[in-house]
mmCIF file of C-alpha atoms and ligand atoms in Angstrom:
data_model
loop_
_atom_site.group_PDB
_atom_site.id
_atom_site.type_symbol
_atom_site.label_atom_id
_atom_site.label_comp_id
_atom_site.label_asym_id
_atom_site.label_seq_id
_atom_site.Cartn_x
_atom_site.Cartn_y
_atom_site.Cartn_z
ATOM 1 C CA MET A 21 -59.254 60.242 46.544
ATOM 2 C CA VAL A 22 -60.645 63.722 46.271
ATOM 3 C CA LYS A 23 -63.317 64.382 48.825
ATOM 4 C CA ILE A 24 -66.194 66.342 47.705
ATOM 5 C CA ASN A 25 -67.267 69.610 49.446
ATOM 6 C CA LEU A 26 -70.875 69.236 50.387
ATOM 7 C CA LYS A 27 -71.412 72.911 49.997
ATOM 8 C CA SER A 28 -70.227 73.034 46.553
ATOM 9 C CA LEU A 29 -73.328 70.762 45.266
ATOM 10 C CA SER A 30 -76.574 72.105 44.162
ATOM 11 C CA LYS A 31 -80.029 70.587 45.671
ATOM 12 C CA ASP A 32 -79.791 67.782 42.920
ATOM 13 C CA GLY A 33 -75.968 67.321 43.500
ATOM 14 C CA ILE A 34 -76.575 66.349 47.007
ATOM 15 C CA PHE A 35 -79.269 63.758 45.822
ATOM 16 C CA ASP A 36 -76.831 62.174 43.442
ATOM 17 C CA PHE A 37 -73.963 62.149 45.825
ATOM 18 C CA ILE A 38 -76.378 60.331 48.482
ATOM 19 C CA GLU A 39 -77.464 57.851 45.682
ATOM 20 C CA SER A 40 -73.809 57.248 44.563
ATOM 21 C CA LEU A 41 -73.055 55.847 48.245
ATOM 22 C CA GLY A 42 -76.183 53.550 47.781
ATOM 23 C CA LEU A 43 -78.097 55.596 50.571
ATOM 24 C CA PRO A 44 -81.722 56.242 50.740
ATOM 25 C CA ARG A 45 -82.892 59.610 49.257
ATOM 26 C CA TYR A 46 -84.193 61.067 52.693
ATOM 27 C CA ARG A 47 -80.614 61.077 53.573
ATOM 28 C CA GLY A 48 -79.941 63.765 51.457
ATOM 29 C CA GLU A 49 -83.244 65.652 52.960
ATOM 30 C CA GLN A 50 -81.371 65.407 56.189
ATOM 31 C CA LEU A 51 -78.000 66.286 54.944
ATOM 32 C CA ILE A 52 -79.613 69.601 53.661
ATOM 33 C CA HIS A 53 -81.230 70.128 56.921
ATOM 34 C CA TRP A 54 -77.943 69.952 58.708
ATOM 35 C CA ILE A 55 -76.042 71.706 56.590
ATOM 36 C CA TYR A 56 -78.461 74.718 55.589
ATOM 37 C CA LYS A 57 -80.893 75.009 58.524
ATOM 38 C CA LYS A 58 -78.977 74.030 61.509
ATOM 39 C CA ASN A 59 -75.468 75.428 60.055
ATOM 40 C CA ALA A 60 -73.384 72.261 60.668
ATOM 41 C CA ALA A 61 -70.002 73.012 60.288
ATOM 42 C CA SER A 62 -68.714 69.524 59.945
ATOM 43 C CA ILE A 63 -69.992 66.053 59.248
ATOM 44 C CA ASP A 64 -69.321 65.140 62.852
ATOM 45 C CA GLU A 65 -71.944 67.274 64.100
ATOM 46 C CA ILE A 66 -74.759 65.770 62.402
ATOM 47 C CA SER A 67 -75.833 63.972 65.618
ATOM 48 C CA GLU A 68 -78.768 62.542 63.817
ATOM 49 C CA PHE A 69 -76.560 60.074 61.761
ATOM 50 C CA SER A 70 -74.957 57.131 63.422
ATOM 51 C CA LYS A 71 -71.038 56.995 63.772
ATOM 52 C CA SER A 72 -70.796 54.629 60.952
ATOM 53 C CA LEU A 73 -72.939 56.706 58.767
ATOM 54 C CA ARG A 74 -70.515 59.678 59.485
ATOM 55 C CA ASN A 75 -67.529 57.736 58.893
ATOM 56 C CA THR A 76 -68.880 56.706 55.700
ATOM 57 C CA LEU A 77 -69.490 60.275 54.718
ATOM 58 C CA ASN A 78 -66.199 61.586 55.965
ATOM 59 C CA LYS A 79 -64.596 59.116 53.646
ATOM 60 C CA HIS A 80 -66.043 60.940 50.756
ATOM 61 C CA ALA A 81 -66.960 64.397 51.543
ATOM 62 C CA PHE A 82 -66.408 67.554 53.911
ATOM 63 C CA ILE A 83 -68.122 70.686 54.857
ATOM 64 C CA SER A 84 -66.307 73.871 53.905
ATOM 65 C CA ASN A 85 -66.355 76.962 56.009
ATOM 66 C CA LEU A 86 -65.500 80.585 55.858
ATOM 67 C CA GLU A 87 -62.889 81.304 58.195
ATOM 68 C CA LEU A 88 -63.692 84.446 60.611
ATOM 69 C CA VAL A 89 -60.791 86.683 60.950
ATOM 70 C CA LYS A 90 -62.616 89.804 62.443
ATOM 71 C CA ASN A 91 -65.890 90.642 63.886
ATOM 72 C CA LEU A 92 -66.578 94.523 64.447
ATOM 73 C CA LYS A 93 -69.538 95.902 65.945
ATOM 74 C CA SER A 94 -70.799 99.382 65.125
ATOM 75 C CA ARG A 95 -72.314 101.714 67.721
ATOM 76 C CA ASP A 96 -75.557 101.723 65.551
ATOM 77 C CA GLY A 97 -75.594 97.872 65.889
ATOM 78 C CA THR A 98 -74.417 96.985 62.437
ATOM 79 C CA GLU A 99 -71.877 94.072 62.579
ATOM 80 C CA LYS A 100 -69.146 93.596 60.063
ATOM 81 C CA PHE A 101 -67.624 90.105 59.463
ATOM 82 C CA LEU A 102 -64.009 89.872 57.592
ATOM 83 C CA PHE A 103 -63.709 86.242 56.153
ATOM 84 C CA SER A 104 -60.700 84.557 54.956
ATOM 85 C CA LEU A 105 -61.361 82.159 52.013
ATOM 86 C CA ASN A 106 -59.222 79.056 51.096
ATOM 87 C CA ASP A 107 -56.493 80.839 49.009
ATOM 88 C CA GLY A 108 -56.267 83.450 51.684
ATOM 89 C CA GLN A 109 -58.366 86.284 49.977
ATOM 90 C CA THR A 110 -60.654 88.458 52.171
ATOM 91 C CA ILE A 111 -64.373 89.479 51.862
ATOM 92 C CA GLU A 112 -66.504 91.505 54.095
ATOM 93 C CA THR A 113 -70.229 90.684 54.992
ATOM 94 C CA VAL A 114 -72.406 93.114 56.983
ATOM 95 C CA LEU A 115 -75.233 92.515 59.233
ATOM 96 C CA ILE A 116 -77.677 95.364 59.511
ATOM 97 C CA PRO A 117 -80.686 95.215 62.024
ATOM 98 C CA ASP A 118 -83.396 97.332 61.171
ATOM 99 C CA LYS A 119 -86.936 97.505 62.612
ATOM 100 C CA GLY A 120 -87.342 93.649 63.421
ATOM 101 C CA ARG A 121 -85.424 92.766 60.287
ATOM 102 C CA LEU A 122 -81.972 91.480 60.119
ATOM 103 C CA THR A 123 -80.772 91.993 56.649
ATOM 104 C CA LEU A 124 -77.297 90.467 55.594
ATOM 105 C CA CYS A 125 -75.353 92.355 52.883
ATOM 106 C CA ILE A 126 -73.095 89.697 51.007
ATOM 107 C CA SER A 127 -70.002 90.042 48.563
ATOM 108 C CA SER A 128 -70.260 88.455 45.203
ATOM 109 C CA GLN A 129 -66.390 89.342 44.299
ATOM 110 C CA VAL A 130 -63.101 89.697 45.714
ATOM 111 C CA GLY A 131 -62.404 93.533 44.673
ATOM 112 C CA CYS A 132 -64.488 94.867 41.801
ATOM 113 C CA ALA A 133 -63.343 95.738 38.344
ATOM 114 C CA LEU A 134 -65.933 98.931 37.617
ATOM 115 C CA GLY A 135 -63.945 101.404 39.631
ATOM 116 C CA CYS A 136 -66.646 103.777 40.551
ATOM 117 C CA ARG A 137 -64.847 106.836 42.007
ATOM 118 C CA PHE A 138 -66.879 106.993 45.265
ATOM 119 C CA CYS A 139 -66.330 103.504 46.382
ATOM 120 C CA LEU A 140 -63.426 101.746 48.063
ATOM 121 C CA THR A 141 -64.082 98.165 46.774
ATOM 122 C CA GLY A 142 -63.607 100.009 43.131
ATOM 123 C CA LYS A 143 -60.308 101.007 44.308
ATOM 124 C CA LEU A 144 -59.196 97.522 45.097
ATOM 125 C CA GLY A 145 -59.742 96.569 41.538
ATOM 126 C CA PHE A 146 -60.647 93.192 40.533
ATOM 127 C CA ILE A 147 -59.105 90.194 42.387
ATOM 128 C CA ARG A 148 -61.464 87.126 41.551
ATOM 129 C CA ASN A 149 -64.986 86.101 41.435
ATOM 130 C CA LEU A 150 -66.701 84.120 44.495
ATOM 131 C CA LYS A 151 -67.504 80.593 43.908
ATOM 132 C CA SER A 152 -71.322 79.950 44.529
ATOM 133 C CA PHE A 153 -70.554 78.332 47.945
ATOM 134 C CA GLU A 154 -68.541 81.060 48.972
ATOM 135 C CA ILE A 155 -71.414 83.398 48.324
ATOM 136 C CA VAL A 156 -74.045 81.086 50.293
ATOM 137 C CA ASP A 157 -71.376 80.271 53.179
ATOM 138 C CA GLN A 158 -71.418 84.007 54.021
ATOM 139 C CA ILE A 159 -75.055 83.601 55.110
ATOM 140 C CA THR A 160 -74.701 79.964 56.936
ATOM 141 C CA THR A 161 -71.562 81.257 58.803
ATOM 142 C CA VAL A 162 -72.968 84.503 59.951
ATOM 143 C CA GLN A 163 -76.325 82.359 60.727
ATOM 144 C CA ARG A 164 -74.416 80.093 62.919
ATOM 145 C CA ILE A 165 -72.622 82.954 64.843
ATOM 146 C CA ILE A 166 -75.813 84.930 65.879
ATOM 147 C CA MET A 167 -77.957 81.752 66.524
ATOM 148 C CA PRO A 168 -80.846 81.804 67.793
ATOM 149 C CA LYS A 169 -81.242 85.147 65.869
ATOM 150 C CA LYS A 170 -82.435 84.774 62.237
ATOM 151 C CA ILE A 171 -81.408 86.467 59.098
ATOM 152 C CA THR A 172 -84.360 87.618 57.498
ATOM 153 C CA ASN A 173 -83.272 89.554 54.127
ATOM 154 C CA ILE A 174 -80.257 89.254 52.079
ATOM 155 C CA VAL A 175 -78.808 91.959 49.589
ATOM 156 C CA LEU A 176 -76.088 91.551 47.223
ATOM 157 C CA MET A 177 -74.660 94.834 47.725
ATOM 158 C CA GLY A 178 -71.426 93.996 49.256
ATOM 159 C CA MET A 179 -68.140 94.031 47.662
ATOM 160 C CA GLY A 180 -68.359 93.196 43.787
ATOM 161 C CA GLU A 181 -70.643 93.592 40.772
ATOM 162 C CA PRO A 182 -72.638 90.618 41.185
ATOM 163 C CA LEU A 183 -73.787 90.379 37.273
ATOM 164 C CA LEU A 184 -70.129 90.212 36.274
ATOM 165 C CA ASN A 185 -70.146 86.919 38.195
ATOM 166 C CA PHE A 186 -73.458 85.785 36.576
ATOM 167 C CA ASP A 187 -73.420 82.135 36.523
ATOM 168 C CA ARG A 188 -71.871 81.730 40.209
ATOM 169 C CA VAL A 189 -74.443 84.400 41.567
ATOM 170 C CA VAL A 190 -77.403 82.862 39.817
ATOM 171 C CA GLU A 191 -76.558 79.596 41.201
ATOM 172 C CA ALA A 192 -76.005 80.921 44.668
ATOM 173 C CA LEU A 193 -79.601 82.556 44.602
ATOM 174 C CA TRP A 194 -81.232 79.174 43.756
ATOM 175 C CA ARG A 195 -79.323 77.924 46.774
ATOM 176 C CA ILE A 196 -80.306 80.552 48.756
ATOM 177 C CA VAL A 197 -83.899 80.225 47.987
ATOM 178 C CA LEU A 198 -84.034 76.411 47.664
ATOM 179 C CA LEU A 199 -81.612 75.094 50.481
ATOM 180 C CA VAL A 200 -81.367 77.956 52.664
ATOM 181 C CA GLY A 201 -84.937 78.748 52.467
ATOM 182 C CA ILE A 202 -85.010 82.496 52.176
ATOM 183 C CA SER A 203 -88.080 83.831 50.239
ATOM 184 C CA LYS A 204 -87.073 85.548 46.933
ATOM 185 C CA ARG A 205 -88.923 88.677 47.946
ATOM 186 C CA LYS A 206 -86.678 89.076 50.564
ATOM 187 C CA ILE A 207 -83.496 89.054 48.323
ATOM 188 C CA THR A 208 -82.197 92.107 46.432
ATOM 189 C CA LEU A 209 -79.592 92.265 44.014
ATOM 190 C CA SER A 210 -77.704 95.460 43.108
ATOM 191 C CA THR A 211 -76.249 96.097 39.794
ATOM 192 C CA ALA A 212 -74.084 99.001 38.416
ATOM 193 C CA GLY A 213 -75.904 98.499 34.989
ATOM 194 C CA ILE A 214 -74.444 95.615 33.030
ATOM 195 C CA THR A 215 -77.421 96.283 30.540
ATOM 196 C CA PRO A 216 -77.259 92.923 28.634
ATOM 197 C CA ARG A 217 -77.100 90.806 31.798
ATOM 198 C CA ILE A 218 -80.103 92.568 33.278
ATOM 199 C CA GLU A 219 -82.466 90.646 30.812
ATOM 200 C CA LEU A 220 -80.803 87.433 31.082
ATOM 201 C CA PHE A 221 -80.840 87.477 34.862
ATOM 202 C CA SER A 222 -84.662 87.991 34.542
ATOM 203 C CA LYS A 223 -84.752 84.602 32.726
ATOM 204 C CA LYS A 224 -82.321 82.733 34.796
ATOM 205 C CA ALA A 225 -82.435 83.680 38.165
ATOM 206 C CA PRO A 226 -85.102 83.197 40.942
ATOM 207 C CA GLU A 227 -87.266 86.287 40.806
ATOM 208 C CA VAL A 228 -85.534 88.593 43.264
ATOM 209 C CA ASN A 229 -85.695 92.298 43.687
ATOM 210 C CA LEU A 230 -83.582 94.292 41.541
ATOM 211 C CA ALA A 231 -81.772 97.452 42.330
ATOM 212 C CA VAL A 232 -79.931 99.431 39.944
ATOM 213 C CA SER A 233 -77.028 101.872 41.078
ATOM 214 C CA LEU A 234 -78.080 104.945 38.866
ATOM 215 C CA ASN A 235 -76.201 107.580 40.698
ATOM 216 C CA ALA A 236 -76.499 110.491 37.898
ATOM 217 C CA THR A 237 -78.702 111.754 35.363
ATOM 218 C CA THR A 238 -76.563 112.607 32.550
ATOM 219 C CA ASP A 239 -74.003 110.561 30.799
ATOM 220 C CA GLU A 240 -71.470 113.443 31.323
ATOM 221 C CA SER A 241 -71.670 113.195 35.029
ATOM 222 C CA ARG A 242 -72.372 109.383 35.157
ATOM 223 C CA ASP A 243 -69.113 108.820 33.011
ATOM 224 C CA LYS A 244 -67.145 110.826 35.678
ATOM 225 C CA ILE A 245 -68.126 108.616 38.543
ATOM 226 C CA MET A 246 -69.208 105.439 37.008
ATOM 227 C CA PRO A 247 -66.741 104.294 34.016
ATOM 228 C CA VAL A 248 -69.014 101.409 33.426
ATOM 229 C CA ASN A 249 -71.388 104.175 31.964
ATOM 230 C CA LYS A 250 -69.196 104.542 28.983
ATOM 231 C CA ARG A 251 -69.955 100.953 28.051
ATOM 232 C CA TYR A 252 -73.801 100.927 28.921
ATOM 233 C CA PRO A 253 -74.918 104.483 29.048
ATOM 234 C CA ILE A 254 -78.017 105.709 30.971
ATOM 235 C CA LYS A 255 -80.508 105.324 27.874
ATOM 236 C CA SER A 256 -79.552 101.695 27.228
ATOM 237 C CA LEU A 257 -79.391 101.010 31.277
ATOM 238 C CA LEU A 258 -82.986 102.383 31.596
ATOM 239 C CA ASN A 259 -84.417 100.594 28.649
ATOM 240 C CA ALA A 260 -83.370 97.316 30.072
ATOM 241 C CA CYS A 261 -85.004 98.162 33.415
ATOM 242 C CA ARG A 262 -88.209 99.314 31.244
ATOM 243 C CA ASN A 263 -88.182 95.633 29.913
ATOM 244 C CA PHE A 264 -87.446 93.942 33.097
ATOM 245 C CA PRO A 265 -90.625 91.665 33.975
ATOM 246 C CA LEU A 266 -92.054 92.782 37.310
ATOM 247 C CA SER A 267 -94.725 90.844 38.937
ATOM 248 C CA PRO A 268 -97.678 92.779 40.451
ATOM 249 C CA ARG A 269 -96.429 94.787 43.657
ATOM 250 C CA ARG A 270 -92.924 94.545 42.672
ATOM 251 C CA ARG A 271 -90.820 97.501 41.802
ATOM 252 C CA ILE A 272 -87.179 98.231 41.018
ATOM 253 C CA THR A 273 -85.278 100.217 43.457
ATOM 254 C CA PHE A 274 -82.974 103.021 42.050
ATOM 255 C CA GLU A 275 -79.957 103.829 44.223
ATOM 256 C CA TYR A 276 -78.774 107.467 43.940
ATOM 257 C CA VAL A 277 -75.519 108.269 45.848
ATOM 258 C CA LEU A 278 -76.034 111.942 46.535
ATOM 259 C CA ILE A 279 -72.617 113.787 46.061
ATOM 260 C CA LYS A 280 -72.290 117.474 46.572
ATOM 261 C CA GLY A 281 -71.983 119.601 43.483
ATOM 262 C CA LEU A 282 -71.926 116.466 41.126
ATOM 263 C CA ASN A 283 -75.350 115.288 41.081
ATOM 264 C CA ASP A 284 -77.355 116.886 43.689
ATOM 265 C CA SER A 285 -79.064 119.857 41.920
ATOM 266 C CA ARG A 286 -82.694 120.683 41.407
ATOM 267 C CA GLU A 287 -82.032 119.909 37.827
ATOM 268 C CA ASP A 288 -80.860 116.530 38.429
ATOM 269 C CA ALA A 289 -83.843 115.521 40.847
ATOM 270 C CA LEU A 290 -86.176 116.807 37.788
ATOM 271 C CA ARG A 291 -84.300 114.606 35.658
ATOM 272 C CA ILE A 292 -84.892 111.676 37.919
ATOM 273 C CA VAL A 293 -88.402 112.316 37.481
ATOM 274 C CA ARG A 294 -88.012 112.410 33.578
ATOM 275 C CA LEU A 295 -85.884 109.480 33.230
ATOM 276 C CA LEU A 296 -87.723 107.087 35.491
ATOM 277 C CA LYS A 297 -91.254 107.902 33.888
ATOM 278 C CA GLY A 298 -92.941 104.503 33.210
ATOM 279 C CA ILE A 299 -91.036 102.249 35.396
ATOM 280 C CA ARG A 300 -92.456 101.159 38.409
ATOM 281 C CA CYS A 301 -90.001 102.052 40.929
ATOM 282 C CA LYS A 302 -88.698 103.676 44.276
ATOM 283 C CA VAL A 303 -85.514 105.510 44.732
ATOM 284 C CA ASN A 304 -83.287 105.118 47.619
ATOM 285 C CA LEU A 305 -81.073 108.334 48.055
ATOM 286 C CA ILE A 306 -78.068 107.541 49.941
ATOM 287 C CA PRO A 307 -75.789 110.541 51.150
ATOM 288 C CA LEU A 308 -72.235 109.635 50.183
ATOM 289 C CA ASN A 309 -70.050 107.992 52.649
ATOM 290 C CA GLN A 310 -66.814 109.578 52.336
ATOM 291 C CA SER A 311 -63.599 107.749 51.947
ATOM 292 C CA GLY A 312 -61.257 110.591 52.982
ATOM 293 C CA SER A 313 -58.519 110.389 50.138
ATOM 294 C CA ASP A 314 -61.221 111.435 47.650
ATOM 295 C CA SER A 315 -62.441 115.284 46.831
ATOM 296 C CA LEU A 316 -66.083 114.046 46.810
ATOM 297 C CA LYS A 317 -68.266 115.235 49.505
ATOM 298 C CA ARG A 318 -71.527 114.586 50.675
ATOM 299 C CA PRO A 319 -74.129 117.227 50.241
ATOM 300 C CA SER A 320 -75.693 119.267 53.162
ATOM 301 C CA GLU A 321 -78.793 118.322 54.957
ATOM 302 C CA ARG A 322 -80.634 120.637 53.424
ATOM 303 C CA THR A 323 -79.874 119.912 49.869
ATOM 304 C CA ILE A 324 -80.506 116.319 50.689
ATOM 305 C CA LEU A 325 -84.082 116.981 52.051
ATOM 306 C CA GLU A 326 -84.688 119.452 49.074
ATOM 307 C CA PHE A 327 -83.558 116.772 46.394
ATOM 308 C CA GLN A 328 -86.271 114.225 48.231
ATOM 309 C CA LYS A 329 -88.908 117.061 48.400
ATOM 310 C CA ILE A 330 -88.731 117.605 44.625
ATOM 311 C CA LEU A 331 -89.165 113.538 43.746
ATOM 312 C CA MET A 332 -92.051 113.363 46.373
ATOM 313 C CA GLN A 333 -93.557 116.129 44.729
ATOM 314 C CA ASN A 334 -93.581 114.652 41.527
ATOM 315 C CA ASN A 335 -95.247 111.412 42.883
ATOM 316 C CA MET A 336 -92.147 109.357 43.349
ATOM 317 C CA THR A 337 -91.349 107.221 46.412
ATOM 318 C CA ALA A 338 -87.961 108.442 47.682
ATOM 319 C CA LEU A 339 -86.085 107.469 50.875
ATOM 320 C CA ILE A 340 -83.378 108.894 52.269
ATOM 321 C CA ARG A 341 -81.081 105.714 53.422
ATOM 322 C CA GLU A 342 -78.376 106.650 55.665
ATOM 323 C CA SER A 343 -76.115 103.918 55.240
ATOM 324 C CA LYS A 344 -75.286 102.078 58.514
ATOM 325 C CA GLY A 345 -72.047 101.217 60.095
ATOM 326 C CA SER A 346 -69.814 103.931 59.096
ATOM 327 C CA ASP A 347 -67.679 103.988 62.132
ATOM 328 C CA ILE A 348 -66.424 100.543 61.488
ATOM 329 C CA LEU A 349 -66.090 101.008 57.508
ATOM 330 C CA ALA A 350 -69.168 98.866 57.122
ATOM 331 C CA ALA A 351 -71.365 101.382 55.226
ATOM 332 C CA CYS A 352 -72.014 101.187 51.680
ATOM 333 C CA GLY A 353 -68.886 101.631 49.539
ATOM 334 C CA GLN A 354 -66.569 101.221 52.344
ATOM 335 C CA LEU A 355 -65.819 97.324 52.158
ATOM 336 C CA ARG A 356 -62.391 96.689 51.085
ATOM 337 C CA GLY A 357 -61.796 93.185 52.477
ATOM 338 C CA GLY A 358 -59.223 94.405 55.233
ATOM 339 C CA SER A 359 -59.468 96.150 58.759
HETATM 340 N N1 SAH B 92 -71.595 96.495 42.633
HETATM 341 C C1 SAH B 92 -72.965 96.703 42.795
HETATM 342 C C2 SAH B 92 -73.505 96.442 44.285
HETATM 343 C C3 SAH B 92 -72.540 96.667 45.425
HETATM 344 S S1 SAH B 92 -72.358 98.690 45.836
HETATM 345 C C4 SAH B 92 -73.615 98.118 42.586
HETATM 346 O O1 SAH B 92 -72.845 98.999 42.578
HETATM 347 O O2 SAH B 92 -74.710 98.305 42.552
HETATM 348 C C5 SAH B 92 -73.647 98.785 46.440
HETATM 349 C C6 SAH B 92 -74.294 100.244 46.658
HETATM 350 O O3 SAH B 92 -73.490 101.247 47.294
HETATM 351 C C7 SAH B 92 -74.237 100.967 45.413
HETATM 352 O O4 SAH B 92 -75.802 101.344 45.113
HETATM 353 C C8 SAH B 92 -73.523 102.038 45.442
HETATM 354 O O5 SAH B 92 -73.849 103.110 44.562
HETATM 355 C C9 SAH B 92 -73.413 102.275 46.918
HETATM 356 N N2 SAH B 92 -72.136 102.947 47.541
HETATM 357 C C10 SAH B 92 -70.865 102.846 47.012
HETATM 358 N N3 SAH B 92 -70.060 103.570 47.253
HETATM 359 C C11 SAH B 92 -70.868 104.333 48.091
HETATM 360 C C12 SAH B 92 -70.403 105.446 49.064
HETATM 361 N N4 SAH B 92 -69.153 105.780 49.269
HETATM 362 N N5 SAH B 92 -71.315 106.119 49.645
HETATM 363 C C13 SAH B 92 -72.466 105.656 49.605
HETATM 364 N N6 SAH B 92 -72.894 104.761 48.800
HETATM 365 C C14 SAH B 92 -71.923 104.062 48.103
HETATM 366 FE FE1 SF4 B 93 -67.945 97.959 42.210
HETATM 367 FE FE2 SF4 B 93 -70.584 98.599 43.051
HETATM 368 FE FE3 SF4 B 93 -68.249 99.705 44.008
HETATM 369 FE FE4 SF4 B 93 -69.057 100.386 41.463
HETATM 370 S S1 SF4 B 93 -70.074 100.712 43.543
HETATM 371 S S2 SF4 B 93 -66.835 99.821 42.210
HETATM 372 S S3 SF4 B 93 -69.831 98.388 40.788
HETATM 373 S S4 SF4 B 93 -68.878 97.716 44.159
#
């Protein structure tokens, strides 16, 4: 008989499973509590259950775990976890401490098909989609390692394009909200701009925050660094953003990786102001993390500050986000599922 991986089940799936064994419903609640709040790595760890109940469960089911291969800590406190999956593929997950928050940056795919020029994950190409439980397991596994500290925020900004693994990502988000119990307000999904999926996402997923990697202000320059722009150019992307339903006090975040001579001019800054007019949003300016092999460079400090100033003078919220963990290749665009 094939055993069921309890982590592959939705909330309803767990109750169905419990019912199929003729057990009362509250056993399902207990199971969820032990898997997602106490981060039990095996059925045997569930000390609240009697030996015979554990034996029964062990006969039919198991709890899967990601295997930690490597754990690197950066000088700035950022921590990178390299996990091995059942088929030997590897993914990276990054824990970022920041002013009382503990944000976990999780991956949605092994590699990425979109091949943005500035991103190491893109250089890997697409290897495979993560399953829902592999997405959620990054949280439960890291939470178990860092106890009693607690992960407070989740960003889907690790390896992969989440909207190209749509169904599994949506399912994982529901589990993060309903089973892990992290508030949807504390979760952010970042997309390179798969335009038709943005609307679908607002319909199917819990209402998490949306971040969009804009990174350029003309189709000509965006085409050069983000091939996905040829399929979904800036206008269609921003239309989808304009139509994205936002609750009061929510905003879309636009990420803008600053690259020397490519998208860092005064005209670019002014174009951002024009393009984003009418969209409730903020802009995160991310100075490029150089990967070494490419000719793309990060602008000077002065250019970065001037760029920000122009946005702020035009009443936009614009933050400079130095991405953390670059000494251990854990910063934005540096994840490649190795080293
Ligand atoms: N695929 C999604 C989410 C993962 S990338 C997306 O592209 O949005 C997360 C963020 O890292 C994106 O905003 C991307 O533009 C940024 N990024 C990628 N490579 C980078 C680099 N070398 N330096 C700085 N930011 C980078
Ligand atoms: Fe993929 Fe995002 Fe990297 Fe582009 S920036 S290659 S979409 S992971």
